XYZ file of C-alpha atoms in Angstrom:
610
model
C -1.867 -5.832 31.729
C 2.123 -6.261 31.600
C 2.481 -2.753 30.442
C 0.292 -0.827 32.451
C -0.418 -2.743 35.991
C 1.537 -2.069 38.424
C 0.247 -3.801 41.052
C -3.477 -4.859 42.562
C -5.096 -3.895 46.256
C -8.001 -5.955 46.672
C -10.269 -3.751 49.061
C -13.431 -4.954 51.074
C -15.690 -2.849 52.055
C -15.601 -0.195 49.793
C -18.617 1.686 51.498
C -16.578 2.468 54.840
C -13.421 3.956 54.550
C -12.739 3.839 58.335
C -11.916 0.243 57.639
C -8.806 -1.280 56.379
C -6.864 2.291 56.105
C -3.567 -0.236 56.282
C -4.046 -1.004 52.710
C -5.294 2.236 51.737
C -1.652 3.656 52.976
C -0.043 0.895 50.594
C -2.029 2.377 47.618
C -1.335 5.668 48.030
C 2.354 4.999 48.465
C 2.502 2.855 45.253
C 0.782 6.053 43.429
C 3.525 7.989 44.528
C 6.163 5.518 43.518
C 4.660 5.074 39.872
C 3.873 8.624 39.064
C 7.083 9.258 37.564
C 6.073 6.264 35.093
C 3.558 8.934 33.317
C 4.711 10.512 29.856
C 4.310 13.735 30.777
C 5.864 13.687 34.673
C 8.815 16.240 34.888
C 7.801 17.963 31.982
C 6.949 21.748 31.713
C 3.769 22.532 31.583
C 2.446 26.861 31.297
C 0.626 27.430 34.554
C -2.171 29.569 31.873
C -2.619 26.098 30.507
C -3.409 24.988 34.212
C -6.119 27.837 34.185
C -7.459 26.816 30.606
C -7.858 23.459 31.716
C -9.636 24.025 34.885
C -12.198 26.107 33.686
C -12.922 23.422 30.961
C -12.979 21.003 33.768
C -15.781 23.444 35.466
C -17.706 23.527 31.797
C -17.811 19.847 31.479
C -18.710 19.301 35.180
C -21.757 22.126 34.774
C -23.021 19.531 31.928
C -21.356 21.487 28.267
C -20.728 19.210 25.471
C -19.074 20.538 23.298
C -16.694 23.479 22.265
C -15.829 24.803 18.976
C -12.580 26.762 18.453
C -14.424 30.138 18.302
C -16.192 29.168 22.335
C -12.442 28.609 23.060
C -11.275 31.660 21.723
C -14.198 33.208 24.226
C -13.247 30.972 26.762
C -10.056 32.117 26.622
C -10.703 36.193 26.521
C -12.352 35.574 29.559
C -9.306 34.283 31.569
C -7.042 36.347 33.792
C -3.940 35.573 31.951
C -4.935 34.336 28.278
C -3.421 32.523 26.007
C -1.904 33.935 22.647
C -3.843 32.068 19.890
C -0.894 30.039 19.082
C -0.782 28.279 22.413
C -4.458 27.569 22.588
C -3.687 24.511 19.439
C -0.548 23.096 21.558
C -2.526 23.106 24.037
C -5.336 20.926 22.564
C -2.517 18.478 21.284
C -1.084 18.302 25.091
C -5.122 17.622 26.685
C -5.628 15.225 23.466
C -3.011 12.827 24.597
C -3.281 13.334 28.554
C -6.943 11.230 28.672
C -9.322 14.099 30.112
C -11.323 15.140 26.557
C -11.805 14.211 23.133
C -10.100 16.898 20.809
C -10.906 16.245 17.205
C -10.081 17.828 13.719
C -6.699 19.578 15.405
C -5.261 19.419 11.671
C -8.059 21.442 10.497
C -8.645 25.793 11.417
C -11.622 24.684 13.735
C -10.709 22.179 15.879
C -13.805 20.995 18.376
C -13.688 19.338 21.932
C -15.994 16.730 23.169
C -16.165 16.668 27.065
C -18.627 14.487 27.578
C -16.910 11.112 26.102
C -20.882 9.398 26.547
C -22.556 11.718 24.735
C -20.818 10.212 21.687
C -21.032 6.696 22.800
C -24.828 7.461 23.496
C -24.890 8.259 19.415
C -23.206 5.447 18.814
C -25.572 2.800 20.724
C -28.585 4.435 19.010
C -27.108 2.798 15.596
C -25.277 -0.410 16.672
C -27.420 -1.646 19.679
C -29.663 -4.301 18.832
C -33.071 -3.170 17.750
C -34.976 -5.436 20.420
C -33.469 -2.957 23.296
C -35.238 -0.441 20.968
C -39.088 0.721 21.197
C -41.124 2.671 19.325
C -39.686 1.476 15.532
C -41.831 1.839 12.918
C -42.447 -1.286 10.825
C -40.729 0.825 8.359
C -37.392 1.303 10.561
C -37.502 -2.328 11.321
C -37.335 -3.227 7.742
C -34.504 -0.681 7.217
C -32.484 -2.158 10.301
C -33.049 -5.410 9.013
C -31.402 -4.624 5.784
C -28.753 -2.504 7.269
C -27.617 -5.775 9.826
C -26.945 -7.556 6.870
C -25.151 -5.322 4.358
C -23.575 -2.775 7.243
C -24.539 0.060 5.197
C -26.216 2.920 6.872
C -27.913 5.596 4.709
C -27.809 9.015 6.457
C -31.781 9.547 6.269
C -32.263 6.758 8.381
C -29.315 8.131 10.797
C -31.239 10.802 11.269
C -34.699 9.386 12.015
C -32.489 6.707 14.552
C -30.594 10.012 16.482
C -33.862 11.924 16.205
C -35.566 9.700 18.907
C -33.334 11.265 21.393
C -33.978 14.702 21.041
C -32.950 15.504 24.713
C -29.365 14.534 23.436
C -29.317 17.139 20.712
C -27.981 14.697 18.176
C -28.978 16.238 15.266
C -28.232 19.585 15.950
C -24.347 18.180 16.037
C -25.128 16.271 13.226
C -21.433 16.916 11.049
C -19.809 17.189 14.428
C -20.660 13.527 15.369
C -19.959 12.248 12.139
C -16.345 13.511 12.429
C -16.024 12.314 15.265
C -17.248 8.647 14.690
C -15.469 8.651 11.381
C -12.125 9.612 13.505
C -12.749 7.153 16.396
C -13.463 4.449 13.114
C -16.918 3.936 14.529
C -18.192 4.828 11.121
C -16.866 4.999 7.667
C -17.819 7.203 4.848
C -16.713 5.265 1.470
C -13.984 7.196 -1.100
C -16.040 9.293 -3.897
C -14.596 10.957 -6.490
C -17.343 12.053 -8.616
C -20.224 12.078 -6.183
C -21.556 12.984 -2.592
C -21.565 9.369 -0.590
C -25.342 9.702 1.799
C -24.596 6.025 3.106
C -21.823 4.772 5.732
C -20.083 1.313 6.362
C -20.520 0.204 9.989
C -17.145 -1.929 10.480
C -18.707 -3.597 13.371
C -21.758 -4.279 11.753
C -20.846 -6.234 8.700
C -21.299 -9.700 8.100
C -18.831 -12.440 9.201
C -15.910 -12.445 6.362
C -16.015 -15.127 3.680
C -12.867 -14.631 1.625
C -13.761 -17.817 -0.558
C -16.404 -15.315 -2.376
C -12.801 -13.501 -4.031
C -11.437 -17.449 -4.920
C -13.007 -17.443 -8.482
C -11.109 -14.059 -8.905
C -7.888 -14.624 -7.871
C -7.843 -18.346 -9.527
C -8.381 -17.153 -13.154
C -5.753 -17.859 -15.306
C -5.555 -14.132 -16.306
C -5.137 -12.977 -12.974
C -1.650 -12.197 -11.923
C -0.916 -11.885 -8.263
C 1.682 -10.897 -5.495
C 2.444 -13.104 -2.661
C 0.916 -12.378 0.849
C 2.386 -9.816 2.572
C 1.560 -11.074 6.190
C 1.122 -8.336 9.546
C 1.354 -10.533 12.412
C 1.444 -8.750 16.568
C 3.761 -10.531 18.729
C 0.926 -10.604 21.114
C -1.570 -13.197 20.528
C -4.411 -11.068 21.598
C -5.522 -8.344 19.705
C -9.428 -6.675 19.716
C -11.414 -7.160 17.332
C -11.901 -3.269 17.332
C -8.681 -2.547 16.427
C -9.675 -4.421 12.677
C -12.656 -3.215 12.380
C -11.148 0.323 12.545
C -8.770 -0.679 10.044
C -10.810 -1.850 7.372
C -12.650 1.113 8.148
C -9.920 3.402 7.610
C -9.352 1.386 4.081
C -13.196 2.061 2.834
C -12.182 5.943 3.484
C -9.341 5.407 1.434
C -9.629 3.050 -1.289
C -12.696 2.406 -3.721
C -14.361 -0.596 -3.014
C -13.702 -3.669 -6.153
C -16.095 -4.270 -8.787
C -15.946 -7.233 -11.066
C -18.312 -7.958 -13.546
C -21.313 -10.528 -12.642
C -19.891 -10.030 -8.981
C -22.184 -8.192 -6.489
C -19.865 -5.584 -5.158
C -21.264 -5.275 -1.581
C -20.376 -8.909 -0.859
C -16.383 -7.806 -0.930
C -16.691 -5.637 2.172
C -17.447 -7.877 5.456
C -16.139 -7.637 8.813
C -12.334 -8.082 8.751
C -12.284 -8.379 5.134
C -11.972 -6.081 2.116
C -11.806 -6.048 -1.821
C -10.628 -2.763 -3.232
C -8.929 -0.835 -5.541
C -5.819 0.873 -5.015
C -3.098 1.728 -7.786
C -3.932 1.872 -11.318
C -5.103 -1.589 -12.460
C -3.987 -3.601 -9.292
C -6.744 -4.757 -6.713
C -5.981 -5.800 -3.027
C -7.882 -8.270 -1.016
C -7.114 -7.679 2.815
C -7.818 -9.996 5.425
C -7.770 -9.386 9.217
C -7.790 -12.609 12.141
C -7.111 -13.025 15.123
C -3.481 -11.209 15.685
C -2.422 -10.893 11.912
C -3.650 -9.350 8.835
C -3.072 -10.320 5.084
C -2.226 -8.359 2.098
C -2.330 -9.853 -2.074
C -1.959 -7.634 -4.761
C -3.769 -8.629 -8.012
C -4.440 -7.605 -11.563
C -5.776 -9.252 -14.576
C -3.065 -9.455 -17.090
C -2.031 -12.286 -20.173
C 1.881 -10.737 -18.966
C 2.978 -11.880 -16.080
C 6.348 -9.468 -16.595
C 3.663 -6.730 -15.080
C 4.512 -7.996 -11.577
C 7.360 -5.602 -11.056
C 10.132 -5.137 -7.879
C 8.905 -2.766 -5.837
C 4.609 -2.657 -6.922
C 3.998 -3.144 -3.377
C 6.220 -0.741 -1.506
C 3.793 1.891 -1.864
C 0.927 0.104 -0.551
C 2.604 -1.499 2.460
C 4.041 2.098 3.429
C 0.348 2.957 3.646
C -1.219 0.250 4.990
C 1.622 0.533 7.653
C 0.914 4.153 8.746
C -2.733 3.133 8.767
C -2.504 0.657 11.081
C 0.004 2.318 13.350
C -2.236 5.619 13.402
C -5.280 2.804 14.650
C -2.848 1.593 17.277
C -2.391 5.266 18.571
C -5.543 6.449 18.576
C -6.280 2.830 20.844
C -3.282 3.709 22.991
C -2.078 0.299 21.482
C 0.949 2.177 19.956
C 3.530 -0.494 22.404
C 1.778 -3.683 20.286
C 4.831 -4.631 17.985
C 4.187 -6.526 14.928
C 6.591 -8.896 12.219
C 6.416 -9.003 8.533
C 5.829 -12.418 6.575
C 5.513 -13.816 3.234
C 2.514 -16.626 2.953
C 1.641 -18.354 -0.739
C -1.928 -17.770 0.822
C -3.920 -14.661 1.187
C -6.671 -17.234 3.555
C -6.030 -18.110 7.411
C -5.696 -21.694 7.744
C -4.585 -23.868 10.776
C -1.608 -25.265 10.658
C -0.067 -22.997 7.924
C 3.739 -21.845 8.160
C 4.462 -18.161 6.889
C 7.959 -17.169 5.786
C 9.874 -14.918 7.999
C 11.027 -11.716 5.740
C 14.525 -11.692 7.524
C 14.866 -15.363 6.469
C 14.475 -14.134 2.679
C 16.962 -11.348 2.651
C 19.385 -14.052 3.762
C 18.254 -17.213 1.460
C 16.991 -17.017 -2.175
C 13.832 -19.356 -1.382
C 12.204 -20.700 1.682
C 9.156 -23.326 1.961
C 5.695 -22.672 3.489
C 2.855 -24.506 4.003
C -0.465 -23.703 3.940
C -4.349 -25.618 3.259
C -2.866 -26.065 -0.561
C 0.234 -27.860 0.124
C 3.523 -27.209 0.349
C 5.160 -24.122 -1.553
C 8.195 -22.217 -1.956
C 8.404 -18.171 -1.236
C 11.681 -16.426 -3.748
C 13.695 -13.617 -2.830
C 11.754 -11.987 -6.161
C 8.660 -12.280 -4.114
C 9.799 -9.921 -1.301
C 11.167 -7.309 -3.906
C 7.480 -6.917 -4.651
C 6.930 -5.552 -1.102
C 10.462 -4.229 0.250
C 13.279 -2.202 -1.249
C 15.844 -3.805 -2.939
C 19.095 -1.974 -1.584
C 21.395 -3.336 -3.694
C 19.591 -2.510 -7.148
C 17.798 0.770 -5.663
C 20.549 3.022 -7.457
C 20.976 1.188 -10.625
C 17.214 1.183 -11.022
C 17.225 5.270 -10.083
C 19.997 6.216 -12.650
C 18.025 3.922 -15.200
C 14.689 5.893 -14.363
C 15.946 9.283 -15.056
C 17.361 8.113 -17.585
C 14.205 6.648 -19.764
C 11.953 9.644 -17.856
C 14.515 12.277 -19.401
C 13.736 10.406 -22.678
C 9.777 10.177 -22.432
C 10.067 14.191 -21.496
C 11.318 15.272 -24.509
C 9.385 12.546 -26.454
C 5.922 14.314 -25.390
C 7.775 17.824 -24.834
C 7.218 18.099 -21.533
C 8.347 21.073 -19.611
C 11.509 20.452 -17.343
C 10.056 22.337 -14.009
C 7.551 22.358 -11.934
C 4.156 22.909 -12.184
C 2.949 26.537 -11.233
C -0.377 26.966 -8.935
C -2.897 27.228 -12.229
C -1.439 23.959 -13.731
C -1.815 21.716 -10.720
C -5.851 22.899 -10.561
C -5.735 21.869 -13.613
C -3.770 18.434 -13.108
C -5.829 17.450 -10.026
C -9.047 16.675 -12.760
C -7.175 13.511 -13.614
C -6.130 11.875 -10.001
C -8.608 9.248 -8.939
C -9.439 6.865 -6.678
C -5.850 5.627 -6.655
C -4.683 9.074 -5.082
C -2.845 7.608 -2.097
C -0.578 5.285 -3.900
C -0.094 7.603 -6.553
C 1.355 10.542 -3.730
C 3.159 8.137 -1.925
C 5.407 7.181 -5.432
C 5.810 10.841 -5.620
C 7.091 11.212 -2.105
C 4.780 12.720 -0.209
C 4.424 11.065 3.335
C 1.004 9.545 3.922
C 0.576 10.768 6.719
C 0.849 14.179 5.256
C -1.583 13.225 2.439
C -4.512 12.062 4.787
C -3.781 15.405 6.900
C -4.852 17.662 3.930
C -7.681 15.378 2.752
C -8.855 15.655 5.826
C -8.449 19.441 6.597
C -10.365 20.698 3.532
C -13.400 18.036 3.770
C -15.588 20.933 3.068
C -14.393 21.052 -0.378
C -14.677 18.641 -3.485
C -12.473 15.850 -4.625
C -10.405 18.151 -6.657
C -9.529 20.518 -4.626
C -8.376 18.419 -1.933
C -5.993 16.749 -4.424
C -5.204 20.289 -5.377
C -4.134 21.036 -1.812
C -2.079 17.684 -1.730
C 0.015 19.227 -4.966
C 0.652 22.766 -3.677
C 2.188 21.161 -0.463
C 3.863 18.670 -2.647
C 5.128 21.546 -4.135
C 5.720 22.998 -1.416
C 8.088 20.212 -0.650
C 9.440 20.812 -3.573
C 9.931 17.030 -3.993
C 7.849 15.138 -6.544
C 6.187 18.221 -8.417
C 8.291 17.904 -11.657
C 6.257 17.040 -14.940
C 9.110 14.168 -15.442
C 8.357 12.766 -12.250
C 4.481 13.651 -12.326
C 4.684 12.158 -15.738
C 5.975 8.726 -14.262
C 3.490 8.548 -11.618
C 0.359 8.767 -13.842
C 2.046 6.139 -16.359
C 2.439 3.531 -12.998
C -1.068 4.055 -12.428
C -2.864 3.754 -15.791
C -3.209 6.968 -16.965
C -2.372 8.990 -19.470
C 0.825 10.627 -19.122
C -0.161 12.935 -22.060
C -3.190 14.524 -20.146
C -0.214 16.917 -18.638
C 0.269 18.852 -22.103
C -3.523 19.753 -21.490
C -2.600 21.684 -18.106
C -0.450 24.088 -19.366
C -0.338 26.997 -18.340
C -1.426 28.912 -21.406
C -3.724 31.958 -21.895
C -7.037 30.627 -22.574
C -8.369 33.894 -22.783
C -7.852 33.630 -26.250
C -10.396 31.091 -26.817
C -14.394 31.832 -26.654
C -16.399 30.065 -24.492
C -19.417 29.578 -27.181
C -18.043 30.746 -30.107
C -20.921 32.014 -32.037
C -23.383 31.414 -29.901
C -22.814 34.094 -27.312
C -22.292 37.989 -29.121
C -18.194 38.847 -29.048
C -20.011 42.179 -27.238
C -21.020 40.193 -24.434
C -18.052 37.861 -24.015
C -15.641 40.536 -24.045
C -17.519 42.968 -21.356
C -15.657 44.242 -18.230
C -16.870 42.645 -15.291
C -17.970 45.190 -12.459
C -18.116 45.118 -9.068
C -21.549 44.581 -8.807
C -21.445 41.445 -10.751
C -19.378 39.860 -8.261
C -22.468 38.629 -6.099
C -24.005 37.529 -9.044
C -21.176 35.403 -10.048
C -20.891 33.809 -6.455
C -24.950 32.739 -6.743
C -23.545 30.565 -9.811
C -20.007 29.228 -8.453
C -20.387 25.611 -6.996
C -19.016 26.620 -3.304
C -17.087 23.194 -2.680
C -14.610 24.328 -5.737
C -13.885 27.719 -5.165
C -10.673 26.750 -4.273
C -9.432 25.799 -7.659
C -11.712 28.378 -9.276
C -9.836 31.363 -7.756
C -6.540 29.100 -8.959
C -7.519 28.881 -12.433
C -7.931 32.703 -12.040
C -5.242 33.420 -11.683
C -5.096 34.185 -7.585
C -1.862 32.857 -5.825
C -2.603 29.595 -3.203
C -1.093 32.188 -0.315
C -3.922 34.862 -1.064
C -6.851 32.286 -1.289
C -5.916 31.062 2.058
C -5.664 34.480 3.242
C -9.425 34.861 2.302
C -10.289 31.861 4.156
C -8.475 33.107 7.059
C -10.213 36.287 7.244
C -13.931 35.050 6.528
C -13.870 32.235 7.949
C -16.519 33.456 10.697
C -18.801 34.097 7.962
C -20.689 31.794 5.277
C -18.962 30.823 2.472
C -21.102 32.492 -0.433
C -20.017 35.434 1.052
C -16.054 35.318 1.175
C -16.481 33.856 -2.548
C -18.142 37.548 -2.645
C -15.357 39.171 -1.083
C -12.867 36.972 -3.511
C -14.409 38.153 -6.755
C -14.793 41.677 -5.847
C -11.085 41.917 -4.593
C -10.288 40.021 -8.438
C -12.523 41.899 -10.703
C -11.211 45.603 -8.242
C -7.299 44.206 -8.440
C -6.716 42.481 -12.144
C -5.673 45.247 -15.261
C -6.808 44.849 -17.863
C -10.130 44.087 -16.572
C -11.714 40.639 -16.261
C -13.997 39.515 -18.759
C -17.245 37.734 -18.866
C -15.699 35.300 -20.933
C -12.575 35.280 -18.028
C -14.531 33.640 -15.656
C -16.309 31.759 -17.612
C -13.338 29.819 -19.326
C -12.484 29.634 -15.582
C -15.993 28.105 -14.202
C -16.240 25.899 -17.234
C -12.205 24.489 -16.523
C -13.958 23.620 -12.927
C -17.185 21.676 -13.958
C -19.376 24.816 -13.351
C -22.697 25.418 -14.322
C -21.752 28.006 -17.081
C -25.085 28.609 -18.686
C -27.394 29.864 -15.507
C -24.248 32.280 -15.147
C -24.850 33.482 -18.569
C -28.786 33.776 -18.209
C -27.948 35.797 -14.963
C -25.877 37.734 -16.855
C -28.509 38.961 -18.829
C -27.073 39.224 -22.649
C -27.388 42.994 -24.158
């Protein structure tokens, strides 16, 4: 109210505007006076974009939905002046933030509007509003809402069957669309998969009041090593409930949830409160109340020498672009926020937190909480925040031992080409986000690419993180890729198995499959044969391990990307088996399919042996 009121006219008689035209005069005058207030007043704006925006204006007014990018591109043939296909994506980014539609997936090569704002909260009241204001359930669909109130899991299937009572509203024929759409409002939350398509979502605002007592066992073993809290807290006292639920949302999309043995691993996801994983062997719990949200770290380990300065700089730079992403997209962006240090990760009344600025300038400070008394060390913020003063000493000393533990295991000193980070991306899990972040790529950045290529599999959306990593040309070094996996539990050695060597060499079967066969030229009219076989969601990295440069597999996509996708996978393998001399081999692509999890054996029964 501070930020945005101006001022109040309380009018009577709101049905006859002959009467009291005295204050109507007032208003209008304070309109004027304020209107320079507005973010985009005095700025430049193309009088085409004017014309674009009226006619969408006239589209949403004649009762349209929704546009995709190619009824834009129409849109925009049809108009007097157009637009050069450039402008038409600045433009969505300028009507995104002005308040008149909903413009989604503007990272992505098909961005979508929404004009009608209740359509999707229509679709959303068909799955959150309480089944009593709903007729015509089954007994069945009872039964299923009763067990999705109390775990806030949603299976798809039964999506459907809710948004298929409405068929005036078309739900289901924007099926995808809406769940983009809810995902990106943080309505709905799909969980992280690495292996496996997820058919379930998490309903934030669904889920059970929070018990964190249920992680206390946990976190109290005397095997368990953990951080301090890291502490969020708004200057303002008053912060929506929405604005957590979106978070914890945003986390489920990000971050596997925890399982512990003998623990039932739905219990660590309630409202406001989250278990997960997150780097390597370290857990988080996160807790969200009122106007602050808690952060611990946690691992099991007999060494407590594991808890290293700096293991939670990574995770707070994340957790921090989360959050300020959720305050944007609530135009909540002015809400400031402090950092503390609690010996806590619970909410308790009464309890005293430890102002970070206070530890930077003291080597301990006390805090209280339900436990007692305690003491926070300047050792415990170096878990969360930089350490200035030793940031260079600790540098020199980690090139240092990396340059070491490179020639130990022989590691190349460059980067990795196209082919080897395909091949890398097999090994990058669930901890992905942490793991990118260490190597310097921007969050931000990360989440944008994830998001872009949804369409495609696990692995090839940590392939595209790589290539702009390497892009960057920050991060992409074996050395420092090398690091990276160690800090997160895996096997640095797993790189010698990417190299970028000529498998070619090798058979695929050996002796099972005739030399004859293995070594045939591949013609052009194998190519749609091949693309029946190839799993469509890793092309990507299939054309990669091919041997096709990133910058001509995106040229493919940009060229057929009006048609379906089993036929530019056509186009790809004609172009490869027409362009590469010698010629490609049966045994080529299947080295390559088999390097990408491909069903290699139907190929080969397609093939038809001589």
């Amino acid at each position: 109210m501070e930020t945005h009121v101006q001022e109040m006219f309380p009018i009577a008689d709101l049905n006859d505007s002959t009467k009291n035209q005295a204050t109507y005069q007032q208003m209008w005058e304070k309109i004027i006076a304020i209107a320079p207030l507005q973010s985009q007043w005095m700025k430049h704006v193309p009088a085409r974009w004017v014309a674009f925006e009226h006619e969408l204006v006239r589209l949403k007014n004649d009762g349209r939905v929704i546009l995709t990018y190619d009824d834009l591109l129409e849109i925009n043939r049809q108009l007097a002046v157009p637009l050069v296909e450039d402008d038409i994506m600045e433009f969505l980014w300028k009507i995104k933030f002005s308040g008149s539609f909903l413009c989604f997936d503007l990272h992505n090569k098909k961005p979508f509007i929404v004009l009608q704002a209740q359509w999707i909260i229509n679709a959303f009241k068909a799955i959150v509003t309480d089944p009593k204001f709903i007729t015509e359930l089954t007994m069945k669909q009872k039964l299923e809402w009763t067990a999705y109130e109390k775990s806030g899991v949603l299976p798809v299937e039964f999506i459907r069957q809710l948004w298929g009572r409405y068929q005036e509203l078309r739900f289901l024929e924007q099926e995808e669309t809406l769940y983009i759409a809810l995902e990106t409002l943080g309505l709905l939350s799909k969980p992280l998969s690495v292996d496996a398509e997820v058919n379930y979502f998490i309903v934030p605002s669904i889920l059970q009041t929070a018990d964190p007592e249920i992680i206390r066992p946990v976190l109290d073993d005397p095997d368990t090593v953990t951080t301090v809290a890291l502490c969020l807290k708004f200057d303002n006292p008053f912060i929506p409930q929405a604005v957590w639920d979106k978070m914890i949302a945003a986390c489920i999309h990000r971050f596997q949830r925890l399982e512990e043995p003998r623990l039932d691993g739905s219990k660590f996801i309630q409202r406001g409160f989250a278990c997960l994983q997150v780097k390597g062997l370290w857990k988080m719990v996160i807790l969200c109340k009122d106007n602050a949200m808690k952060m611990v770290m946690f691992t099991r380990s007999r060494d407590q020498a594991v808890l290293l300065p700096g293991t939670g700089i990574s995770l707070r730079k994340i957790m921090q672009g989360i959050l300020n992403r959720v305050l944007k997209l609530n135009n909540q962006s002015h809400l400031k926020y402090r950092f503390y240090l609690h010996n806590d990760y619970r909410f308790t009344s009464g309890e005293r937190m430890v102002r970070v600025e206070d530890l930077y300038r003291r080597e301990s400070v006390e805090c209280y909480s339900s436990d007692g008394s305690g003491w926070i060390h300047k050792k415990d913020l170096y878990v969360w925040f930089e350490d200035d003063k030793q940031k260079m000493q600790q540098t020199d000393q980690h090139y240092a031992v990396s340059s070491v533990a490179d020639k130990t295991k022989d590691v190349p000193g460059r980067h990795l080409s196209p082919k080897e980070i395909g091949r890398l991306s097999r090994y990058i899990g669930s901890s992905y986000l942490t793991f990118f972040v260490e190597l310097n790529c921007p969050e931000k950045k990360v989440e944008q690419e994830m998001e872009e290529h949804r369409h495609l599999a696990f692995r090839s959306r940590i392939t595209k993180v790589f290539l702009h990593l390497r892009k960057m040309k920050a991060g992409a070094s074996f050395g420092a890729i090398a690091d990276a996996l160690s800090e997160h539990g895996m096997d640095s050695g797993t790189l010698m198995n990417t190299l970028d060597t000529d498998r070619n060499v090798n058979s695929v079967y050996d002796e099972t499959l005739p030399d004859s066969f293995l070594q045939q030229c591949l013609s052009m009219e194998d190519a749609s044969n091949i693309a029946d076989h190839v799993d469509i969601k890793a092309y990507f990295n299939l054309f990669l391990e091919l041997g096709l440069s990133p910058a001509k597999v995106d040229d493919f996509d940009d060229q057929y990307r009006h048609v379906p996708a089993r036929e530019k996978v056509t186009a790809m393998l004609e172009a490869f088996i027409k362009e590469t001399n010698p010629c490609p081999t049966v045994n080529t692509i299947l080295l390559a399919m088999r390097e990408c999890d491909m069903d290699t054996e139907s190929l080969v029964a397609a093939l038809k042996l001589p």
